[in-house]
mmCIF file of C-alpha atoms in Angstrom:
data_model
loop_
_atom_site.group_PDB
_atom_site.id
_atom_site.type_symbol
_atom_site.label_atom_id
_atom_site.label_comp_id
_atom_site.label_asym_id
_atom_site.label_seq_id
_atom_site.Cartn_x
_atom_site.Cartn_y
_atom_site.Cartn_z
ATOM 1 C CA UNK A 1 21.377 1.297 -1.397
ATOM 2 C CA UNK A 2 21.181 -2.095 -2.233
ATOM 3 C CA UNK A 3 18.632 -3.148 -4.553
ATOM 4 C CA UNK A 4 17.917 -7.304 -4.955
ATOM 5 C CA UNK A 5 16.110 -8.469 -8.522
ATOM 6 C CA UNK A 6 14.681 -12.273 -8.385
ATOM 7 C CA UNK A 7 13.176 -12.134 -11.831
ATOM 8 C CA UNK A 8 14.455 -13.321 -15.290
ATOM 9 C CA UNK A 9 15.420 -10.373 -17.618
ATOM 10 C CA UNK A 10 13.616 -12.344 -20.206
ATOM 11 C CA UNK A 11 10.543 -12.816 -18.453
ATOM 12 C CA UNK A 12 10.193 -8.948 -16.753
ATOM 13 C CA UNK A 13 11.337 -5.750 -17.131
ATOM 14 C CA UNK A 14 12.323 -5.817 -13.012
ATOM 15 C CA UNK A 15 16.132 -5.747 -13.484
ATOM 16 C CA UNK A 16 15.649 -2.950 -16.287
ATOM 17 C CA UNK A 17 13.745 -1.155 -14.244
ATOM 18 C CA UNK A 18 16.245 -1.479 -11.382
ATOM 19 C CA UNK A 19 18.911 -0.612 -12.968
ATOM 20 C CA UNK A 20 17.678 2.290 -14.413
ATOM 21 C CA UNK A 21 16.759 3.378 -10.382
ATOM 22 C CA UNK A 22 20.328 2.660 -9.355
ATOM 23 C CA UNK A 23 22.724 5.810 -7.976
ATOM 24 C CA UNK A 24 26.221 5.528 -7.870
ATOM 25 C CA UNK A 25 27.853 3.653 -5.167
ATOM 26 C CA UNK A 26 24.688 1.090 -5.442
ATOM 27 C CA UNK A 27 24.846 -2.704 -5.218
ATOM 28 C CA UNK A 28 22.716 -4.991 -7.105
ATOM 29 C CA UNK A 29 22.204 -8.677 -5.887
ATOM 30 C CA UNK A 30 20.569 -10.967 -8.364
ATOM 31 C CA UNK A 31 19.061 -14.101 -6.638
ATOM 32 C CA UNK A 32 16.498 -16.780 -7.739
ATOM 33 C CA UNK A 33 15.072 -16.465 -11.305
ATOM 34 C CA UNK A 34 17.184 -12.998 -11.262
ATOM 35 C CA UNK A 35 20.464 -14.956 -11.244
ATOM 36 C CA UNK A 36 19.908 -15.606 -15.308
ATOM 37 C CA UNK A 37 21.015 -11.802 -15.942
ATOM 38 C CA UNK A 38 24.382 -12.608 -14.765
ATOM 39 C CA UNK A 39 24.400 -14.516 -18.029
ATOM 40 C CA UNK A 40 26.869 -12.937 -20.828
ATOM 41 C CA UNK A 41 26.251 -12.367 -24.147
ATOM 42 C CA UNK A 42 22.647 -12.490 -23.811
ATOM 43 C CA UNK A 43 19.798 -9.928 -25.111
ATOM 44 C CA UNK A 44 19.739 -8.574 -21.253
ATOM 45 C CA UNK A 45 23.648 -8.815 -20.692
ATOM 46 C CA UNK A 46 24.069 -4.487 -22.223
ATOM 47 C CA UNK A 47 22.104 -3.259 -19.168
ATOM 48 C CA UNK A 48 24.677 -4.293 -16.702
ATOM 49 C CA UNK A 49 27.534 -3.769 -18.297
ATOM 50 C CA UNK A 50 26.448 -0.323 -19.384
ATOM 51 C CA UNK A 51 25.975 0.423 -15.047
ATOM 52 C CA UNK A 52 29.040 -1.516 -14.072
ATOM 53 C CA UNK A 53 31.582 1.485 -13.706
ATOM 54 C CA UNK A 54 28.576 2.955 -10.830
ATOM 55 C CA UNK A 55 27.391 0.059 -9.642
ATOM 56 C CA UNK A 56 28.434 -2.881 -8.206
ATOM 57 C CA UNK A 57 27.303 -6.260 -8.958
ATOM 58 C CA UNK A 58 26.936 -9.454 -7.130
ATOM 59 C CA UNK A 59 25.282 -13.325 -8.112
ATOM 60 C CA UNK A 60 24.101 -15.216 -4.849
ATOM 61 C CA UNK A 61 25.856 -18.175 -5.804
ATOM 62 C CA UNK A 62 23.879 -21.143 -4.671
ATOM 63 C CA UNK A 63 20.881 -20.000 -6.988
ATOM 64 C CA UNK A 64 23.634 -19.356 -9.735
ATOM 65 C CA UNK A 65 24.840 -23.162 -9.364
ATOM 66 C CA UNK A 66 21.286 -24.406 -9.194
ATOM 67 C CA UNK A 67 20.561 -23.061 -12.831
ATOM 68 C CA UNK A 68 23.790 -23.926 -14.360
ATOM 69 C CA UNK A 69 24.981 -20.806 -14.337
ATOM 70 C CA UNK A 70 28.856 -21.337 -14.133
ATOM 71 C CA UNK A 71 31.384 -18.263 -13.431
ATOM 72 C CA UNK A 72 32.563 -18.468 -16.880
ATOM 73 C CA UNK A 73 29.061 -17.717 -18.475
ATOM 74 C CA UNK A 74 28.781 -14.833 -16.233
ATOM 75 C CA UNK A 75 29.442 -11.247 -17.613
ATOM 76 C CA UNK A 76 32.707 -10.179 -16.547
ATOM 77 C CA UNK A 77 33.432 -8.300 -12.981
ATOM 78 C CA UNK A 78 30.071 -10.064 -11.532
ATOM 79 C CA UNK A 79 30.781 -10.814 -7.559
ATOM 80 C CA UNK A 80 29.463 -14.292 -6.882
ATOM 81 C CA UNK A 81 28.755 -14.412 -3.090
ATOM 82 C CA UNK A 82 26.921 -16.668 -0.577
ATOM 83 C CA UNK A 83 24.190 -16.560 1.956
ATOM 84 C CA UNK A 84 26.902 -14.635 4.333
ATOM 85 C CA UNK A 85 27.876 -12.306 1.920
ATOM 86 C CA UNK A 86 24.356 -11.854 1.088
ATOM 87 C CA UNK A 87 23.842 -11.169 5.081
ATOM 88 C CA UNK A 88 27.151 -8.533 4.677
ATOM 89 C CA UNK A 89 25.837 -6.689 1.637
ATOM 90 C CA UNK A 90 22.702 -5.994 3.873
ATOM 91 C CA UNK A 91 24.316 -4.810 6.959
ATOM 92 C CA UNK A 92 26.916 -2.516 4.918
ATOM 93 C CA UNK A 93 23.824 -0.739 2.602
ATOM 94 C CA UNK A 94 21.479 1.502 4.908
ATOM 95 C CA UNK A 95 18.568 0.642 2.853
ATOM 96 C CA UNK A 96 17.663 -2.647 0.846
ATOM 97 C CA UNK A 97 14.790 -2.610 -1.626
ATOM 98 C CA UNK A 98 13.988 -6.079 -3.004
ATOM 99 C CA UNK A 99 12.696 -5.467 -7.038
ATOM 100 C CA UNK A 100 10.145 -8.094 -7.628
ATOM 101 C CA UNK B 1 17.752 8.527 15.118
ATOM 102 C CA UNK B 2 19.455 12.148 15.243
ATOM 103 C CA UNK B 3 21.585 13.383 17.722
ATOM 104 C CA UNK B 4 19.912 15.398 18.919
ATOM 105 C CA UNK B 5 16.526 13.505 18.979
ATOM 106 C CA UNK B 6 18.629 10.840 21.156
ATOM 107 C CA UNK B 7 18.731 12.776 24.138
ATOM 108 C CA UNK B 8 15.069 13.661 24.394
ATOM 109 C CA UNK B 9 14.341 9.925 24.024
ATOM 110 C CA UNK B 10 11.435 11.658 21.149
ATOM 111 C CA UNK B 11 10.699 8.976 17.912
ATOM 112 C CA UNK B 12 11.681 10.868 14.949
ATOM 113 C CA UNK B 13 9.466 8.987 12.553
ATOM 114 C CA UNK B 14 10.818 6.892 9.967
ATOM 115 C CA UNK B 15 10.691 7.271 6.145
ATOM 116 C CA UNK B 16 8.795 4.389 4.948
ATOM 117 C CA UNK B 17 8.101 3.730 1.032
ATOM 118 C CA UNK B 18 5.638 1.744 -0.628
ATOM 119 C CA UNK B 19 6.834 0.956 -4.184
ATOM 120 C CA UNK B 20 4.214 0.182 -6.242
ATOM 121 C CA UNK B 21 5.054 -2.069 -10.291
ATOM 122 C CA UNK B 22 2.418 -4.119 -10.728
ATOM 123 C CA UNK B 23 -1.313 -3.468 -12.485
ATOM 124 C CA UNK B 24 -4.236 -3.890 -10.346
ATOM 125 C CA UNK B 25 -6.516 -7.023 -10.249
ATOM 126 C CA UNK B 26 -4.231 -9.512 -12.456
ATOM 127 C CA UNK B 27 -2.535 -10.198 -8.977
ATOM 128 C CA UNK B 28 -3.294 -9.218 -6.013
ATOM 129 C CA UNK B 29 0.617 -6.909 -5.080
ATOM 130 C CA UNK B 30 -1.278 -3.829 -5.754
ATOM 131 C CA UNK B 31 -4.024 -4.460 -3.153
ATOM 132 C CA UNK B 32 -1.579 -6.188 -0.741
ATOM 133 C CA UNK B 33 0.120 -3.025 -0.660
ATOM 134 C CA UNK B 34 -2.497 -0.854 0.180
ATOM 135 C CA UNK B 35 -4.208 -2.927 2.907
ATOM 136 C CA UNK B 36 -0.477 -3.357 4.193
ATOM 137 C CA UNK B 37 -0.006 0.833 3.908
ATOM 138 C CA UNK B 38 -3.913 1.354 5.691
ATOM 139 C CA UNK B 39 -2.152 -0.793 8.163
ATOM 140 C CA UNK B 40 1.358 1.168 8.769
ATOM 141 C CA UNK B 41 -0.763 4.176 8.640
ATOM 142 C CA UNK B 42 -1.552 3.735 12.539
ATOM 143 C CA UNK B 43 2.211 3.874 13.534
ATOM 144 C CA UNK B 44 2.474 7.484 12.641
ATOM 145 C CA UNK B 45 5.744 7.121 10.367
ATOM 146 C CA UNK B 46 6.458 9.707 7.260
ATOM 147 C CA UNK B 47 5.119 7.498 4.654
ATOM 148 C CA UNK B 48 4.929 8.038 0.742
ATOM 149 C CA UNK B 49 3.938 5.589 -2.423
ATOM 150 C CA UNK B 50 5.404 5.422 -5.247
ATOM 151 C CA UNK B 51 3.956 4.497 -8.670
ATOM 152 C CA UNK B 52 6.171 3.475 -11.422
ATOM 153 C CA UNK B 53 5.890 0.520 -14.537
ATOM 154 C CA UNK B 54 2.580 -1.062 -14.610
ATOM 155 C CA UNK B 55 2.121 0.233 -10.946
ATOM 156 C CA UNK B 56 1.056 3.454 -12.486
ATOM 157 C CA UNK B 57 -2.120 1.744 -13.488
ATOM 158 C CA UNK B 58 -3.087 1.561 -9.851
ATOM 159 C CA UNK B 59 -4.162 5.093 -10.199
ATOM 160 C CA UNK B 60 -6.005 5.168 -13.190
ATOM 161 C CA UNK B 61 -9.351 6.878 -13.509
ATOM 162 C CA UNK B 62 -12.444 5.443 -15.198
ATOM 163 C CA UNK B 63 -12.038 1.829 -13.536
ATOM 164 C CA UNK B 64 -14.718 -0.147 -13.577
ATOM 165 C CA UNK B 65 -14.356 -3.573 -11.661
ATOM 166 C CA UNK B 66 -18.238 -4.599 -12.081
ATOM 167 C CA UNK B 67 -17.654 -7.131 -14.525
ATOM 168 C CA UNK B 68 -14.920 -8.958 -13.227
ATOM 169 C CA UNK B 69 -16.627 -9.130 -9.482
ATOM 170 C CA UNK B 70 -13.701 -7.581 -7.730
ATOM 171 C CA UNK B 71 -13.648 -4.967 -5.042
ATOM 172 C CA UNK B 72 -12.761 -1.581 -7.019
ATOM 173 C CA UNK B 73 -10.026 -0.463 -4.405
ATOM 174 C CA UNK B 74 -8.558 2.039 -6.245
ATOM 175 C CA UNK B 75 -11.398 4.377 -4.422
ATOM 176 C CA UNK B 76 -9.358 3.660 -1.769
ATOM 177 C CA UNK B 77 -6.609 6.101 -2.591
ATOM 178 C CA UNK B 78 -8.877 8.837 -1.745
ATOM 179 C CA UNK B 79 -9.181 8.065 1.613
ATOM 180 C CA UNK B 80 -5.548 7.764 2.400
ATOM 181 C CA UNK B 81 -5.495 11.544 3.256
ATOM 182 C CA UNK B 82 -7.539 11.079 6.031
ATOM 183 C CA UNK B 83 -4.791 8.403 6.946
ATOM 184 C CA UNK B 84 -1.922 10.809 6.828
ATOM 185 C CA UNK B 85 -0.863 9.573 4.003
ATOM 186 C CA UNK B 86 -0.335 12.696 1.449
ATOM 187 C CA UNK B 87 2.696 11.807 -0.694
ATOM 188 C CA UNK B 88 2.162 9.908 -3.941
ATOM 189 C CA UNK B 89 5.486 9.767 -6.288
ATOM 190 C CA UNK B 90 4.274 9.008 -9.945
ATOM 191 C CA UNK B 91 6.933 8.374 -12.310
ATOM 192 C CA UNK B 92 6.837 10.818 -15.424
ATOM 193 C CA UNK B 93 8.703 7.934 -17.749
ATOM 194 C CA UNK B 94 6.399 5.533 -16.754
ATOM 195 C CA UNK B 95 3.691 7.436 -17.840
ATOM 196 C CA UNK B 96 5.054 7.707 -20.799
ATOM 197 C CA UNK B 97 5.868 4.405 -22.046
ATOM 198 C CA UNK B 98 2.297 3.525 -21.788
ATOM 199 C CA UNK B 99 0.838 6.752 -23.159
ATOM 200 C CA UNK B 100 -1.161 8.184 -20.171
ATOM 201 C CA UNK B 101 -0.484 11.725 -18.908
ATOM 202 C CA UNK B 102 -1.579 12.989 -15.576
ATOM 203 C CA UNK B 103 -5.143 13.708 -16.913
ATOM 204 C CA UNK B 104 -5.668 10.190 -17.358
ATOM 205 C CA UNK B 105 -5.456 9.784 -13.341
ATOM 206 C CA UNK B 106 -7.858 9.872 -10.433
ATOM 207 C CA UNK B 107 -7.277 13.243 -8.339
ATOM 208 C CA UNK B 108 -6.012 12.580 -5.139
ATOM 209 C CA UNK B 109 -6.252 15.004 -2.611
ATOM 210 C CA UNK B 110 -6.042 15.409 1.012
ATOM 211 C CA UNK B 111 -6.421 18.051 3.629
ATOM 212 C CA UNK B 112 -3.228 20.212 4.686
ATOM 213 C CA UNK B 113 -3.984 20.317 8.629
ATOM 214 C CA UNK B 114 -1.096 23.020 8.748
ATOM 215 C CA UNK B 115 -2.636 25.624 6.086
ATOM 216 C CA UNK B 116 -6.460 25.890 7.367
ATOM 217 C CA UNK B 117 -7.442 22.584 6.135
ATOM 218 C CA UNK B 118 -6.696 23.660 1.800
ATOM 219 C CA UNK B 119 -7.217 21.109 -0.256
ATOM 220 C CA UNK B 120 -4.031 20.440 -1.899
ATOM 221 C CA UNK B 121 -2.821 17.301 -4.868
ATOM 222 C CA UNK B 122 -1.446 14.423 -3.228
ATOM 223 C CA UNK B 123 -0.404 13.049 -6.134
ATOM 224 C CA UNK B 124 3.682 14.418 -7.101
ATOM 225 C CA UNK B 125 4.854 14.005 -10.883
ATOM 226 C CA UNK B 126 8.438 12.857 -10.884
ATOM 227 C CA UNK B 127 10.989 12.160 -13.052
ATOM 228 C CA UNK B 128 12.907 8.986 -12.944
ATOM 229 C CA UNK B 129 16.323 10.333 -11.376
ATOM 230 C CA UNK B 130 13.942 12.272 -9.046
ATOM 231 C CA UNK B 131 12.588 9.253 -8.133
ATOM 232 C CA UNK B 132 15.624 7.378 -7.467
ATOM 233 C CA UNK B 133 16.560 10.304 -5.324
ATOM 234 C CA UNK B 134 13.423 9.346 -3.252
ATOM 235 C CA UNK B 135 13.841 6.080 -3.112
ATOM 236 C CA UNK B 136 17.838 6.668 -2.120
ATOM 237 C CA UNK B 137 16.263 9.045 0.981
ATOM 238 C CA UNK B 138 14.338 6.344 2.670
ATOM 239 C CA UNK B 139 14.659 4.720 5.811
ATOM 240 C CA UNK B 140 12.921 1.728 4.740
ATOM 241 C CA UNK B 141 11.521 0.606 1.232
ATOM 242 C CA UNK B 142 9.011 -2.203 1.034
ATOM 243 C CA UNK B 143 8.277 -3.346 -2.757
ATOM 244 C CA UNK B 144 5.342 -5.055 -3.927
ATOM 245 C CA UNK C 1 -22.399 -19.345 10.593
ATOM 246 C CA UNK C 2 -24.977 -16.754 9.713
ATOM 247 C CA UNK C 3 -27.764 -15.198 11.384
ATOM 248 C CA UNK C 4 -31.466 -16.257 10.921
ATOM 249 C CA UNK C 5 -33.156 -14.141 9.353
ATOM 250 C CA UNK C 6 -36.730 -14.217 6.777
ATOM 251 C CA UNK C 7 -36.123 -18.171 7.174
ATOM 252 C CA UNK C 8 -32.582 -17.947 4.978
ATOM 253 C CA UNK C 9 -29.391 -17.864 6.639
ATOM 254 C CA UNK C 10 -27.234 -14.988 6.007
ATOM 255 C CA UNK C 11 -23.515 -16.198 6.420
ATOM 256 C CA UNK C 12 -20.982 -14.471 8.558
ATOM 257 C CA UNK C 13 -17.196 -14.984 9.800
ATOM 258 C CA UNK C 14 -16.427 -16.198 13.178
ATOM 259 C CA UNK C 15 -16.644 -12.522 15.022
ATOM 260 C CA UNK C 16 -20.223 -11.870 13.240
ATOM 261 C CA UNK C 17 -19.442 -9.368 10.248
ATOM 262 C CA UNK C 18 -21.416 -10.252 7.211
ATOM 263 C CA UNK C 19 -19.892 -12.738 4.462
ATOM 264 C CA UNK C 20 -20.987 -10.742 1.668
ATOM 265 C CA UNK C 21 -22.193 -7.021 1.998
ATOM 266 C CA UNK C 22 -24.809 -7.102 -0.207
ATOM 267 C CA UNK C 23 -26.706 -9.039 1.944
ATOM 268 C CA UNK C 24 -26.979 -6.248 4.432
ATOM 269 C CA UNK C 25 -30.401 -4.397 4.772
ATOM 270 C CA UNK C 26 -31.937 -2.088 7.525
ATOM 271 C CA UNK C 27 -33.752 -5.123 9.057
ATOM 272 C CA UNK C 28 -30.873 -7.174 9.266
ATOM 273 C CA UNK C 29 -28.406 -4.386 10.685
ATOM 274 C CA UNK C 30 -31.494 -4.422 13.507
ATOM 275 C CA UNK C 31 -30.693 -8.220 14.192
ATOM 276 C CA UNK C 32 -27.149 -7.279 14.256
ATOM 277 C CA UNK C 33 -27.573 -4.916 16.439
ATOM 278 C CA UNK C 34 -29.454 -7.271 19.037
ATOM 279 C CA UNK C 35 -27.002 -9.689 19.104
ATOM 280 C CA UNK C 36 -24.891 -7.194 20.312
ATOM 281 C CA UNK C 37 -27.060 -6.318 23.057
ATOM 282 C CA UNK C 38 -27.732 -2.746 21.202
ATOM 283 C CA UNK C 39 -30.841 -0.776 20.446
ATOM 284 C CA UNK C 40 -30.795 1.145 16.939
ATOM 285 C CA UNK C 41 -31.473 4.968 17.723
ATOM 286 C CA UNK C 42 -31.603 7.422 15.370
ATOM 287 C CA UNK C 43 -28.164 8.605 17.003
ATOM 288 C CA UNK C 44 -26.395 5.068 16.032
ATOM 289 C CA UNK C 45 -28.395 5.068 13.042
ATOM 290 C CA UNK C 46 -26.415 8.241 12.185
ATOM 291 C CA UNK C 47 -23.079 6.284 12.591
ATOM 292 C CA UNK C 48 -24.073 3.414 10.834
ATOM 293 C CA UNK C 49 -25.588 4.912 7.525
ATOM 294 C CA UNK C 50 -22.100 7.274 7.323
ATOM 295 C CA UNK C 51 -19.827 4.092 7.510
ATOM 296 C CA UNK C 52 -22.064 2.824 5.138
ATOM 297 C CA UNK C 53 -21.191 6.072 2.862
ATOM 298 C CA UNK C 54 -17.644 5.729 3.438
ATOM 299 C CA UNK C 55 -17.535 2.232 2.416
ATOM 300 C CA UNK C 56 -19.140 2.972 -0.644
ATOM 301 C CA UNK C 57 -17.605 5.940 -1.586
ATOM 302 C CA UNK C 58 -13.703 4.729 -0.936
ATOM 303 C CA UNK C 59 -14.507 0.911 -0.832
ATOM 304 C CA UNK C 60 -13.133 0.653 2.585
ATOM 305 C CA UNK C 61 -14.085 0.581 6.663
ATOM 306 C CA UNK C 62 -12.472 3.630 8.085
ATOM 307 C CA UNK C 63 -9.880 3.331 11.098
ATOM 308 C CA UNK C 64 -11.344 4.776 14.301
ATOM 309 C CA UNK C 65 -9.331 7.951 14.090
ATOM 310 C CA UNK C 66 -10.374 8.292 10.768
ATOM 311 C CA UNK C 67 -13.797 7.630 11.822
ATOM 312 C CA UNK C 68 -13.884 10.224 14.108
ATOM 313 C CA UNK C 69 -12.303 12.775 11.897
ATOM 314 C CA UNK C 70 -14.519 12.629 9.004
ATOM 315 C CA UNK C 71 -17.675 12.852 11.734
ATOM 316 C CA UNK C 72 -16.344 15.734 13.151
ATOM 317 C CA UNK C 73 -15.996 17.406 9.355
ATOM 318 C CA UNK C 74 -19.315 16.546 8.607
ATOM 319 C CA UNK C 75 -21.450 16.545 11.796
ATOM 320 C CA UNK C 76 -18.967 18.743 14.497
ATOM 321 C CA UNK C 77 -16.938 17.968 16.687
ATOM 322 C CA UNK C 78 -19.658 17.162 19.259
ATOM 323 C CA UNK C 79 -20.293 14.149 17.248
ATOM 324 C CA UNK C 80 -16.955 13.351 16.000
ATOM 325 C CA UNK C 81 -15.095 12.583 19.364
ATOM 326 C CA UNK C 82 -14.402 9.734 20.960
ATOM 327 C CA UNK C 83 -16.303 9.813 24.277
ATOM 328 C CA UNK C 84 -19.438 10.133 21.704
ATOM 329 C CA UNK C 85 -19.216 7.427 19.969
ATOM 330 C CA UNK C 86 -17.458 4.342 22.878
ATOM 331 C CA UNK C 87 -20.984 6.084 24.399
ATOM 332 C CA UNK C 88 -23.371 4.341 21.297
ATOM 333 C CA UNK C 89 -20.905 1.589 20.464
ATOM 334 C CA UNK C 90 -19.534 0.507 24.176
ATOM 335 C CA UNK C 91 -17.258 -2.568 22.566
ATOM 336 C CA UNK C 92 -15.775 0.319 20.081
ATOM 337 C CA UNK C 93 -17.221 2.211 16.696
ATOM 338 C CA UNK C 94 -15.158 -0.326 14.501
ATOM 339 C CA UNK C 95 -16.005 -3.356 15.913
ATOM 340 C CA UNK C 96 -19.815 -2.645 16.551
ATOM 341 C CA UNK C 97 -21.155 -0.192 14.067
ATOM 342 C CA UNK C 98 -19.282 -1.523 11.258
ATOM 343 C CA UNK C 99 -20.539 -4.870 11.876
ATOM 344 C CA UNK C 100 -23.906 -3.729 11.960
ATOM 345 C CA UNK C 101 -23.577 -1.625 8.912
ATOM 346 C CA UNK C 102 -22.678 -5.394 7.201
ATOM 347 C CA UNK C 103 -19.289 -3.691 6.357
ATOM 348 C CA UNK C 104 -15.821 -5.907 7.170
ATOM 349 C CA UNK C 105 -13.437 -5.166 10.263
ATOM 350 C CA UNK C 106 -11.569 -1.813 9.425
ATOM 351 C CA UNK C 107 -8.245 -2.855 8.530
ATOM 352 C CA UNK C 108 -5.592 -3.096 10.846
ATOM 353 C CA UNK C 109 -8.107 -3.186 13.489
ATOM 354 C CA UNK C 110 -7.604 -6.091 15.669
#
């Protein structure tokens, strides 16, 4: 399953709560507001490294760049992807649920 | 769609899920959800909600919308029975964090059309991983 | 929009259901009722005044199936069929006696 998160870890509990829904073999997608999880070294940062041997990880880039969110601030092993790869991670997941 | 349902050209129905997060009334997800799910309920899919976070407070009894001059939906719930609509997942954890127990929920209940009409609990205490395991056996999962 | 009635105007969307339901009262549901060319019987005052007890007991207009179901539990099936009730409300139980029991469309009726 893919799951998608477009809120701020430090504004909602949505990513916690996603994560904590995950299964192994899951992606997560972080886009919009979500994108500031991807951030390392941060209150939030614990909850994805503590899933990142089960679940896979990815940034939609162009929301990442908007906020100033650079590769190097990311937490490591975080996929950074664009629109197509967003489009990919959809097709290759039999279900999507977006986490609002 | 099955194999075998392929060659009898038959719909199997499709899994839908209603994930419900949000409290009722400070925004209006939880009552976009059900009008959307009163909706879906004429397609005749295999649908089930699920209640976790704040979303649990959807179902809580002793609401009492008078003051605030909005429609008290939550009565709503009751009715979904008659919509074929029998399955609500309420996460246990969720619960928990906010200190409610199943006691401090509205009984749902709806009509089991294949055991002489009993009246059976449509409401199904879950635990998170349970949960996930729901959510993971879906077709389709729309969030709100 | 509304309709006339006592000298006020009662307001009501573009298809005729009422703006706000407490506005609704037996005399008005009559003038409803009219403007859809029907005459209240006590049969159609049967359907009316259970919509209006399904609204206010789950705070919503029942679906047509629905409808019919929860007739035929209460008042038998010779009540709670279709044929019955397209016979009292020609243009459909949803559109007509719903608007005349100053409840909103059913959802997801179009």
């Amino acid at each position: 399953m893919l799951h998608t998160v477009n809120k701020s870890p430090f504004q909602t509990t949505t990513l916690q709560s996603c994560l904590r829904h995950t299964r192994k073999g899951d992606a997560v997608l972080l886009i919009e507001d979500g994108v500031l999880g991807a951030l390392k070294g941060t209150d939030a940062s614990g909850d994805i490294w503590g899933r990142r041997v089960e679940v896979a990880f990815y940034v939609l880039g162009p929301d990442a760049d908007a906020r100033g969110i650079t590769k190097e601030r990311m937490i490591d092993g975080i996929n950074v992807i664009d629109y197509e790869g967003f489009v990919d991670l959809v097709a290759q997941h039999k279900t999507s649920q977006a986490w609002l | 769609m099955s194999e075998a349902a392929k060659g009898t050209g038959k719909k199997v129905p499709k899994k839908f899920l209603y994930v419900n997060r949000k409290a009722p009334y400070g925004t209006i997800y939880a009552l976009e959800a059900l009008e959307v799910v009163l909706i879906g309920a004429a397609f005749d899919q295999d649908v089930s909600l699920a209640f976790l976070d704040d979303g649990v407070f959807q179902l809580a009894n002793g609401q009492d919308t008078k003051g605030i001059g909005m429609k008290k939906f939550a009565n709503t719930y009751r009715a979904l029975g008659d919509y074929g609509v029998t399955k609500f997942y309420v996460e246990k954890e969720s619960l928990q964090s906010r200190g409610l127990t199943l006691g401090d929920l509205q009984e749902i209940t709806y009509e089991d059309e294949n055991d002489d009409f009993k009246e059976k609990p449509s409401i199904i205490l879950v635990s998170r991983a349970e949960l996930s395991e729901v959510m993971a056996q879906q077709d389709v999962v729309l969030s709100f | 929009m509304g309709y006339m009635f006592n000298g006020n105007e009662i307001d009501h969307d573009e298809e005729g259901y009422l703006t706000d339901l407490s506005d609704w009262n037996p005399e008005l549901a009559l003038m409803i009722a009219q403007s859809e060319e029907l005459e209240m019987n006590d049969e159609r005052w049967e359907v009316v005044n259970f919509l209006r007890d399904y609204y206010e007991e789950y705070q919503v207009a029942p679906a047509v199936r629905v409808l019919t179901k929860a007739l035929a539990k209460t008042m038998g099936p010779e009540k709670g069929n279709n044929d019955y009730l397209y016979e009292l409300f020609p243009y459909g139980p949803a559109k007509q006696a719903c608007k005349i029991a100053g409840l909103p469309k059913p959802t997801g009726c179009v």
